[in-house]
PDB file of C-alpha atoms in Angstrom:
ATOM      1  CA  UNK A1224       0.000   0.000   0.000  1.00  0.00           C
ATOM      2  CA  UNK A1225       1.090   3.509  -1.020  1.00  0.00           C
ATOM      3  CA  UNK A1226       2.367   5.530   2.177  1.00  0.00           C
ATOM      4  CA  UNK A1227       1.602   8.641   1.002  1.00  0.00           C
ATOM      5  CA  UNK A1228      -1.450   9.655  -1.606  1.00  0.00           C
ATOM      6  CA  UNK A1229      -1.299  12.329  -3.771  1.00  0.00           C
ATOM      7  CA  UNK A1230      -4.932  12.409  -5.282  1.00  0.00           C
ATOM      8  CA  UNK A1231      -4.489  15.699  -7.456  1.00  0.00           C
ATOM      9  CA  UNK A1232      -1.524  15.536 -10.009  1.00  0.00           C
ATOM     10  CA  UNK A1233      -2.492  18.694 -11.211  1.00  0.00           C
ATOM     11  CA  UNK A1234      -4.280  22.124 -10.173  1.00  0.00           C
ATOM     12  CA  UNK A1235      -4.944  25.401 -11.159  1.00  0.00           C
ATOM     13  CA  UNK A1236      -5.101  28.700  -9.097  1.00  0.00           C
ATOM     14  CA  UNK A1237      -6.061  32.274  -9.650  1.00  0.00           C
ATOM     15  CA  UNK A1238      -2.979  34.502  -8.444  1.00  0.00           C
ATOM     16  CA  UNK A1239      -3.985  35.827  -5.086  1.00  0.00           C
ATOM     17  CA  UNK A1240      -6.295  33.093  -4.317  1.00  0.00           C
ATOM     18  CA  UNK A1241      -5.674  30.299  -1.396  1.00  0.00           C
ATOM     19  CA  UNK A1242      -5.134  26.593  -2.400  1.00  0.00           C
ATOM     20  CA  UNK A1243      -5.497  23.235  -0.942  1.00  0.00           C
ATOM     21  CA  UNK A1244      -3.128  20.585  -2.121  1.00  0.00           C
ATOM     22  CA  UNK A1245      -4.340  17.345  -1.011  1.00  0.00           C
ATOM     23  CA  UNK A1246      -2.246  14.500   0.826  1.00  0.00           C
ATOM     24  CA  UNK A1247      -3.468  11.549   2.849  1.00  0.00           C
ATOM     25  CA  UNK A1248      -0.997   8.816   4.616  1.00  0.00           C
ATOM     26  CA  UNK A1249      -1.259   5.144   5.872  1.00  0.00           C
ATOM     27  CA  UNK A1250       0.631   4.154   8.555  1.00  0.00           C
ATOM     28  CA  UNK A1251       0.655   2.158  11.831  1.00  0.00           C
ATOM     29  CA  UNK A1252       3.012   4.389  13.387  1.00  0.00           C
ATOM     30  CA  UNK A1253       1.887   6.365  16.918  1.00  0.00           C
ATOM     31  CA  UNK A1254       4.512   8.679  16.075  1.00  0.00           C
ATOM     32  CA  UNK A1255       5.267  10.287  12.574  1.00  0.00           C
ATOM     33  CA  UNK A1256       6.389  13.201  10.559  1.00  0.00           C
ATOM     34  CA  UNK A1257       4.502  14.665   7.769  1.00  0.00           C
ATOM     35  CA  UNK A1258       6.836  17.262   5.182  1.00  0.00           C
ATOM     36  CA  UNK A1259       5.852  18.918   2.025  1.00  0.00           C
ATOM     37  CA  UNK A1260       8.172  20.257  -0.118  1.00  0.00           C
ATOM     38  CA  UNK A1261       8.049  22.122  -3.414  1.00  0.00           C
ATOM     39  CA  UNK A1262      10.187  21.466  -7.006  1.00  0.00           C
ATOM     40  CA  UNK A1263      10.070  24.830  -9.003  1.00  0.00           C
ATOM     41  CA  UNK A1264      10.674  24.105 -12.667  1.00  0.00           C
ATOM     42  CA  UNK A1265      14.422  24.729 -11.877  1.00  0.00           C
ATOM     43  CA  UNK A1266      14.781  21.205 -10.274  1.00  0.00           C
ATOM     44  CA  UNK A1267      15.935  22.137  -6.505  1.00  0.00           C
ATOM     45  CA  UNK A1268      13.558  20.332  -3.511  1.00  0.00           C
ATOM     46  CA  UNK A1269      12.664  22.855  -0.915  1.00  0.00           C
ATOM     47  CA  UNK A1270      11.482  22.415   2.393  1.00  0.00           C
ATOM     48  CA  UNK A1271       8.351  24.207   3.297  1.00  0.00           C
ATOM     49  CA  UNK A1272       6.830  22.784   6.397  1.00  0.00           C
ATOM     50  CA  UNK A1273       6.566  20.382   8.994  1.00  0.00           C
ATOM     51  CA  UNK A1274       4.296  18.301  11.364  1.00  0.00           C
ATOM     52  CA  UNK A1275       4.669  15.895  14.037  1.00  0.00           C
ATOM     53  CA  UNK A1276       2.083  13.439  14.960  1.00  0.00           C
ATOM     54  CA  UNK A1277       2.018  14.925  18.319  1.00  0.00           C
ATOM     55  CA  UNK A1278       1.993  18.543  17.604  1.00  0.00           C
ATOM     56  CA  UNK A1279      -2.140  19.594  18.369  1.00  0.00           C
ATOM     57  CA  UNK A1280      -1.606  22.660  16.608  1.00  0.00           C
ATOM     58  CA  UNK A1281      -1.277  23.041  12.528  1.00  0.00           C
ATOM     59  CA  UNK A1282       1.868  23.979  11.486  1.00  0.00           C
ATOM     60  CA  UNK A1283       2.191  27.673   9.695  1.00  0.00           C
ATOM     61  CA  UNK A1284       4.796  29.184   7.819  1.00  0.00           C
ATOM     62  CA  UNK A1285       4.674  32.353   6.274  1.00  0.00           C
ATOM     63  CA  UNK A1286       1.744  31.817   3.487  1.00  0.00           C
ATOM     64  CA  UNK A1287       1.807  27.797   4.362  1.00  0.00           C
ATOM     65  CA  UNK A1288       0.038  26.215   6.406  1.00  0.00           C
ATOM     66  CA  UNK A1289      -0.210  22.527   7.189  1.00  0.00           C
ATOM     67  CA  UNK A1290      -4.026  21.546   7.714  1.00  0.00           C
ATOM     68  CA  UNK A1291      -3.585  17.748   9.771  1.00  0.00           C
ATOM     69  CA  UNK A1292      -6.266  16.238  10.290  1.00  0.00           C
ATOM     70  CA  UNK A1293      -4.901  12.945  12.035  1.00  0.00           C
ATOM     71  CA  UNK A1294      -8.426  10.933  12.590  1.00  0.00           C
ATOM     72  CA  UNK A1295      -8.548  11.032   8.773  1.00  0.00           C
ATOM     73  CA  UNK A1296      -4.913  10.491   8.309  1.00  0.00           C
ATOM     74  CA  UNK A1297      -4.706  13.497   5.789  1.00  0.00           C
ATOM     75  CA  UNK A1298      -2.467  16.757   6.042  1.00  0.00           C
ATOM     76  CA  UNK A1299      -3.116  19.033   3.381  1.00  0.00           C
ATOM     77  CA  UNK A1300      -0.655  21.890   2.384  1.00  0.00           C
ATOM     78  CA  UNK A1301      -2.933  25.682   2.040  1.00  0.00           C
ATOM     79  CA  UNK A1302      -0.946  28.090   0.211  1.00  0.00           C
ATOM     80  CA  UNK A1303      -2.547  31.373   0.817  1.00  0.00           C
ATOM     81  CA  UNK A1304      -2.670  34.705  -1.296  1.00  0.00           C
ATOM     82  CA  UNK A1305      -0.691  32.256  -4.227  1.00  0.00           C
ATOM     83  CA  UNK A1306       1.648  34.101  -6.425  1.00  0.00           C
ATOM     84  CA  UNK A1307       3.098  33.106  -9.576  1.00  0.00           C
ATOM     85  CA  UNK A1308       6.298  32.098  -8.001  1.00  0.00           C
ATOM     86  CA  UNK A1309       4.066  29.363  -6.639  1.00  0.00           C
ATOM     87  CA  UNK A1310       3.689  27.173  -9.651  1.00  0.00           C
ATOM     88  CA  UNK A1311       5.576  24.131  -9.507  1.00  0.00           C
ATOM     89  CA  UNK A1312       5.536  20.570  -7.917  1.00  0.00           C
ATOM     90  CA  UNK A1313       4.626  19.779  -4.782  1.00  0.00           C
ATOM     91  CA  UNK A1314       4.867  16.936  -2.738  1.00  0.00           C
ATOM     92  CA  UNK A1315       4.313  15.271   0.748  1.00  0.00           C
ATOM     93  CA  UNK A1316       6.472  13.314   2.648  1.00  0.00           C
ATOM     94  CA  UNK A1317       5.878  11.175   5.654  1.00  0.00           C
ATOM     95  CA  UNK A1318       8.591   9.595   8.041  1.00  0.00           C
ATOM     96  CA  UNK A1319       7.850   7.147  10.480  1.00  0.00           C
ATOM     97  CA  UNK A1320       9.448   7.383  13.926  1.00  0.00           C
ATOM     98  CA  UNK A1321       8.893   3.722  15.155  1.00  0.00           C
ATOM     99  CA  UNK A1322      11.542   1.737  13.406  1.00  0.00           C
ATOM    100  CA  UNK A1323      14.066   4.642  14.040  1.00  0.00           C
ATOM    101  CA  UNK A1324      14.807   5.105  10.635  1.00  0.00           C
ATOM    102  CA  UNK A1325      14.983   8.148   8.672  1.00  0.00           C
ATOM    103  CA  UNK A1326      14.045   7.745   5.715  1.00  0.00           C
ATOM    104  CA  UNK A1327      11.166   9.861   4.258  1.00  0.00           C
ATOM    105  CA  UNK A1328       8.302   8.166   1.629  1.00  0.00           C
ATOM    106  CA  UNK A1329       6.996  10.523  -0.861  1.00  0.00           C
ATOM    107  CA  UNK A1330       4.114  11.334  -2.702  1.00  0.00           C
ATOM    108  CA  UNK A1331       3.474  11.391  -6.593  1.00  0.00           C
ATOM    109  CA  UNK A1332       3.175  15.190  -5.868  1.00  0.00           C
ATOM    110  CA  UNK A1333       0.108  17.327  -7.291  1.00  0.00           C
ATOM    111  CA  UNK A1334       1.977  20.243 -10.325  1.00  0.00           C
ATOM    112  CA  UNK A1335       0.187  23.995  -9.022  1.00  0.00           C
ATOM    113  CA  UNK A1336      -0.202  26.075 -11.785  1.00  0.00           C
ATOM    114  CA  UNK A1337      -0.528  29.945 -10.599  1.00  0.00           C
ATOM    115  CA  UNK A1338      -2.780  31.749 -13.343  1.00  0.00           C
ATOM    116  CA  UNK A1339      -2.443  35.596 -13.599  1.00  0.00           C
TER     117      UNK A1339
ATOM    118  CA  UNK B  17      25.986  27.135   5.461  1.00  0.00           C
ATOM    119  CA  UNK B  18      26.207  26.309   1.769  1.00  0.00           C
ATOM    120  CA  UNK B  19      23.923  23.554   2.050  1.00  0.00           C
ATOM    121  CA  UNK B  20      23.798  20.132   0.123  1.00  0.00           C
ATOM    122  CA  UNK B  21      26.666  20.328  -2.699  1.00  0.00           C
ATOM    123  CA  UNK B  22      26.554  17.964  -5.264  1.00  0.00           C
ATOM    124  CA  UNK B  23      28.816  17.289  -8.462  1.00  0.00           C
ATOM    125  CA  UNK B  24      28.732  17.139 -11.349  1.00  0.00           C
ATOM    126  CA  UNK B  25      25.445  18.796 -11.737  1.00  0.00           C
ATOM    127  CA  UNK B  26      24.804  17.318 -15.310  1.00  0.00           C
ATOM    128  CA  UNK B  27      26.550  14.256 -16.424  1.00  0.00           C
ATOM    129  CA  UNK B  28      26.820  12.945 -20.042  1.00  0.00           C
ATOM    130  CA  UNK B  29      27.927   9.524 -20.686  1.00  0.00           C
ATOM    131  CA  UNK B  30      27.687   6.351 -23.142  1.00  0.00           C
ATOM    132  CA  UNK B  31      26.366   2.895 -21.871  1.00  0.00           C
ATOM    133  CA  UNK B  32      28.467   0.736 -19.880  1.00  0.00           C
ATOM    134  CA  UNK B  33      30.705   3.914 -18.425  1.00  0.00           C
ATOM    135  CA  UNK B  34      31.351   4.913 -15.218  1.00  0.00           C
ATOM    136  CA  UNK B  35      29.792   7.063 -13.647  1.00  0.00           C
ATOM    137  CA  UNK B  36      30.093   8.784 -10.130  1.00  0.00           C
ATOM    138  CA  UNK B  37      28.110  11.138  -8.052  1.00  0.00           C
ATOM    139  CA  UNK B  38      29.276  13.287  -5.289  1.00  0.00           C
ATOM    140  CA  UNK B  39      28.134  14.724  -2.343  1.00  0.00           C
ATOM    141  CA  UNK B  40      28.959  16.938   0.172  1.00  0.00           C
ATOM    142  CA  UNK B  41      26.493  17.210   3.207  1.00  0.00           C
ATOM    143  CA  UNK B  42      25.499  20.156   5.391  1.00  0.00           C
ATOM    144  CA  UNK B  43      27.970  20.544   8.430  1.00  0.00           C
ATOM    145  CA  UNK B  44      26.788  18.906  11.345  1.00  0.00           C
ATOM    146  CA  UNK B  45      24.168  16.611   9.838  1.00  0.00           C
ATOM    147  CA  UNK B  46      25.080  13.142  10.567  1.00  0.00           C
ATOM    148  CA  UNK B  47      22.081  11.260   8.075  1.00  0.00           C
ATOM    149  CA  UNK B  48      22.874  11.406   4.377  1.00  0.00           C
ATOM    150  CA  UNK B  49      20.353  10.327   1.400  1.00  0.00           C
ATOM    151  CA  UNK B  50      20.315   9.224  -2.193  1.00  0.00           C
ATOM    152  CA  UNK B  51      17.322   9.651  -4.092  1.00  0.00           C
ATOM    153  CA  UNK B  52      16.853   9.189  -7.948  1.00  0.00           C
ATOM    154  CA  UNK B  53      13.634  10.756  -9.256  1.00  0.00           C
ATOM    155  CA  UNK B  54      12.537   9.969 -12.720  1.00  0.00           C
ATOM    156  CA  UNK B  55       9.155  10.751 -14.749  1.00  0.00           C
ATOM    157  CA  UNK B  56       8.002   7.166 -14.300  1.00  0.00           C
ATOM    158  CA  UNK B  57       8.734   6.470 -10.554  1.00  0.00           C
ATOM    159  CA  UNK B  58       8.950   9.410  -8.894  1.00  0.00           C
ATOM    160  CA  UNK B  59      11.478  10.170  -6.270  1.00  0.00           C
ATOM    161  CA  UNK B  60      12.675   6.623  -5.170  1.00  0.00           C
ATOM    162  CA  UNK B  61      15.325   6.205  -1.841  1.00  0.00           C
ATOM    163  CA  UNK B  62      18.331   4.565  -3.005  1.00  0.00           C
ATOM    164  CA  UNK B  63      20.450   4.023   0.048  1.00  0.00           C
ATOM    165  CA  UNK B  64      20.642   6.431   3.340  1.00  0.00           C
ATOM    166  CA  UNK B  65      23.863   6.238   6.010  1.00  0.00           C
ATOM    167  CA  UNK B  66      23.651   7.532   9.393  1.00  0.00           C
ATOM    168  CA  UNK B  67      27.181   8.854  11.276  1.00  0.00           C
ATOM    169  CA  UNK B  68      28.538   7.852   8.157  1.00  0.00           C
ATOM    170  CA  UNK B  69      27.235   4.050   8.205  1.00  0.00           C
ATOM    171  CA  UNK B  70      24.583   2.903   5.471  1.00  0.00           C
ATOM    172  CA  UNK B  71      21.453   1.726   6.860  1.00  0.00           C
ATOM    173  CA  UNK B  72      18.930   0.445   4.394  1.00  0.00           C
ATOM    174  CA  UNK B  73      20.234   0.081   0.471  1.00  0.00           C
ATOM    175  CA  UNK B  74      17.269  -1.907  -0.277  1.00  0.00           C
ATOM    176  CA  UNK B  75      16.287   0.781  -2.747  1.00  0.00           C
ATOM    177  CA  UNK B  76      19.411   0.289  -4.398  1.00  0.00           C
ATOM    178  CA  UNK B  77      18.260  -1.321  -8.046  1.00  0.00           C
ATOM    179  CA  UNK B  78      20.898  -3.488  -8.486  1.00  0.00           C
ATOM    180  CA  UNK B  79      24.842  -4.425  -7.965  1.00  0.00           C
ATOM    181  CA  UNK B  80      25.759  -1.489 -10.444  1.00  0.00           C
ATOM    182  CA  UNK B  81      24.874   0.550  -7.698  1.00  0.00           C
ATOM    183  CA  UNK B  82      27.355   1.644  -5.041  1.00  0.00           C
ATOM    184  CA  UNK B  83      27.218   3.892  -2.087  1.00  0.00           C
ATOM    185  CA  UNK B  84      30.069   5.449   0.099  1.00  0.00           C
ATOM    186  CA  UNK B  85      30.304   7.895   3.067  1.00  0.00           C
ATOM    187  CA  UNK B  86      34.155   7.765   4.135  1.00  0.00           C
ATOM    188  CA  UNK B  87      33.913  10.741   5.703  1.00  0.00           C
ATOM    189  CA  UNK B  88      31.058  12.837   7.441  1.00  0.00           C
ATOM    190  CA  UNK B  89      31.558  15.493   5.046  1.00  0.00           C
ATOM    191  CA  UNK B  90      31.623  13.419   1.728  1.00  0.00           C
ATOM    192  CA  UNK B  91      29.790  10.447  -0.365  1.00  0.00           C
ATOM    193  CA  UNK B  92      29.886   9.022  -3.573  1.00  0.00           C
ATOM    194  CA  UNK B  93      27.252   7.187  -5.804  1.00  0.00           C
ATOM    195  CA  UNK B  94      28.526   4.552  -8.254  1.00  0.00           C
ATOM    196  CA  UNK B  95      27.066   3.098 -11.068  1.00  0.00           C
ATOM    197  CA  UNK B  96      28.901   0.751 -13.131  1.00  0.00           C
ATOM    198  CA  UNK B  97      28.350  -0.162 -15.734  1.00  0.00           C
ATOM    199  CA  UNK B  98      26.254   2.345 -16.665  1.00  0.00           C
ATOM    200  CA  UNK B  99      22.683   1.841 -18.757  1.00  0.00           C
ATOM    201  CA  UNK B 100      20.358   4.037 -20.509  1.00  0.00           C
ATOM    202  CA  UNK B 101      17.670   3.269 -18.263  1.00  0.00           C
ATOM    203  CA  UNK B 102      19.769   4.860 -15.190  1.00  0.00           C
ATOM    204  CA  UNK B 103      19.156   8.568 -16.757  1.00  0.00           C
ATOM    205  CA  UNK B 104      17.580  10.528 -14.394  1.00  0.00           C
ATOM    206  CA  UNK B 105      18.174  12.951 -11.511  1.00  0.00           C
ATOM    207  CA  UNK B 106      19.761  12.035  -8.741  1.00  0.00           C
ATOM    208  CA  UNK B 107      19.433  13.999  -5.153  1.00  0.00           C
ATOM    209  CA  UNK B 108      21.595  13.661  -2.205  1.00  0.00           C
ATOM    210  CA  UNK B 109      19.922  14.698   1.000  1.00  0.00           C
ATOM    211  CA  UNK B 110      20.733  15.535   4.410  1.00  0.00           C
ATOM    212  CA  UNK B 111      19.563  16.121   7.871  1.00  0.00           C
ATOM    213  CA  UNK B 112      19.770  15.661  11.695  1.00  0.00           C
ATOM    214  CA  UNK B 113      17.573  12.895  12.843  1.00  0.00           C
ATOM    215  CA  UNK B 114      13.424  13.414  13.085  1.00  0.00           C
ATOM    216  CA  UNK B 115      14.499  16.632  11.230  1.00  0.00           C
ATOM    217  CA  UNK B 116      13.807  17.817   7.607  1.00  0.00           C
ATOM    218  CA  UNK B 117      16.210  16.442   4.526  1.00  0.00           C
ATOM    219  CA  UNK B 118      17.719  19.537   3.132  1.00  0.00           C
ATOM    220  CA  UNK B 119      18.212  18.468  -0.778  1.00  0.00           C
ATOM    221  CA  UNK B 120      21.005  19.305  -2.871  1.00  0.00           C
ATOM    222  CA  UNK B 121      20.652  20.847  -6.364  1.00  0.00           C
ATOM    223  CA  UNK B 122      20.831  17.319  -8.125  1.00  0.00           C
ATOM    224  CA  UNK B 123      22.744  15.954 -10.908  1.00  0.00           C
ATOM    225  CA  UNK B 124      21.191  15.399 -14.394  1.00  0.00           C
ATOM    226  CA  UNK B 125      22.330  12.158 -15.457  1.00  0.00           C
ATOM    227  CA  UNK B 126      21.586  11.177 -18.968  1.00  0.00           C
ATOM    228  CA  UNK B 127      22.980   7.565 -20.493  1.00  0.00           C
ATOM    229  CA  UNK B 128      23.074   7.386 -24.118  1.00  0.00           C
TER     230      UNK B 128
END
């Protein structure tokens, strides 16, 4: 079974408009890390935000925000106010505390297209 | 900190070559990463080391594949001999543990 789902491979946003990028998970794991991270067309990964299993509130950053919902297993990335600097791949992560390892499984990732 | 360094960043090379990746961590981080992401699979783990000892190459696709970390500060990816079907772009990672993988820029390898 896939570890992390990526339902949306690609969306479209209005510049200045909020977004909801979709990610669920499956694991057995009491403790857990959920990541996103974003590919602009230039290649690079880069780490936007963070959530532990534990934390009880969302995690925010800047116009990010991590929306965990952990009885549904999901934690959906919200870009807010979305500027065209936005558009590019993004994908969640997940890495399970249990085993001690620290290795992280990705998502397909969901491509955000920013539309002037 | 300069972050993740990687060389070559694009690497040309005919079947059955040679070929090796290199990485330079971020100071201080003591878990290191090889992924390989390609239009078909996605990003896959190849092989991680922690304090400078691999832990889990099961992602590594076969015994063409090689990993190293001699050194906190340096690893190397191997493939030998090389094949077409090992184009893609690989990405060394690093972190501290139950922190976030800080990614290098990648290196474009293409196989003709």
């Amino acid at each position: 079974a896939q570890k992390i789902t990526q339902t949306q491979p690609g969306m479209f946003v209005q510049e200045k408009e909020a977004v909801t990028l979709d990610c669920t998970y499956d694991t057995s794991d009491q403790s857990y890390g959920l990541f996103w991270y974003k590919q602009p067309s230039s290649g690079e990964m880069i780490f936007l935000i963070y959530q532990g299993s534990y934390d009880e509130q969302n995690a925010t950053e800047g116009r990010y925000s991590l929306n965990f919902q952990k009885a549904r297993k999901s934690a959906n990335l919200v870009i807010s106010a979305s500027q065209l600097g936005d558009s590019a791949m993004y994908f969640c992560a997940m890495r399970e505390d249990q085993t001690g390892a620290n290795n992280l499984f990705f998502g397909t990732g969901t491509r955000l297209t920013v539309i002037p | 900190d300069a972050g993740v360094i990687q060389s070559p960043r694009h690497e040309v090379t005919e079947m059955g070559q040679e070929v090796t990746l290199r990485c330079k961590p971020i100071s201080g981080h003591n878990s290191l990463f090889w992924y390989r992401q390609t239009m078909m699979r996605g990003l896959e783990l190849l092989i991680y080391f922690n304090n400078n000892v691999p832990i889990d190459d099961s992602g590594m696709p076969e015994d063409r594949f090689s990993a190293k970390m001699p050194n906190a500060s340096f690893s190397t990816l191997k493939i030998q001999p090389s094949e077409p079907r090992d184009s893609a772009v690989y990405f060394c990672a690093s972190s501290n543990p139950a922190y976030e993988q800080y990614f290098g820029p990648g290196t474009r390898l293409t196989v003709t």
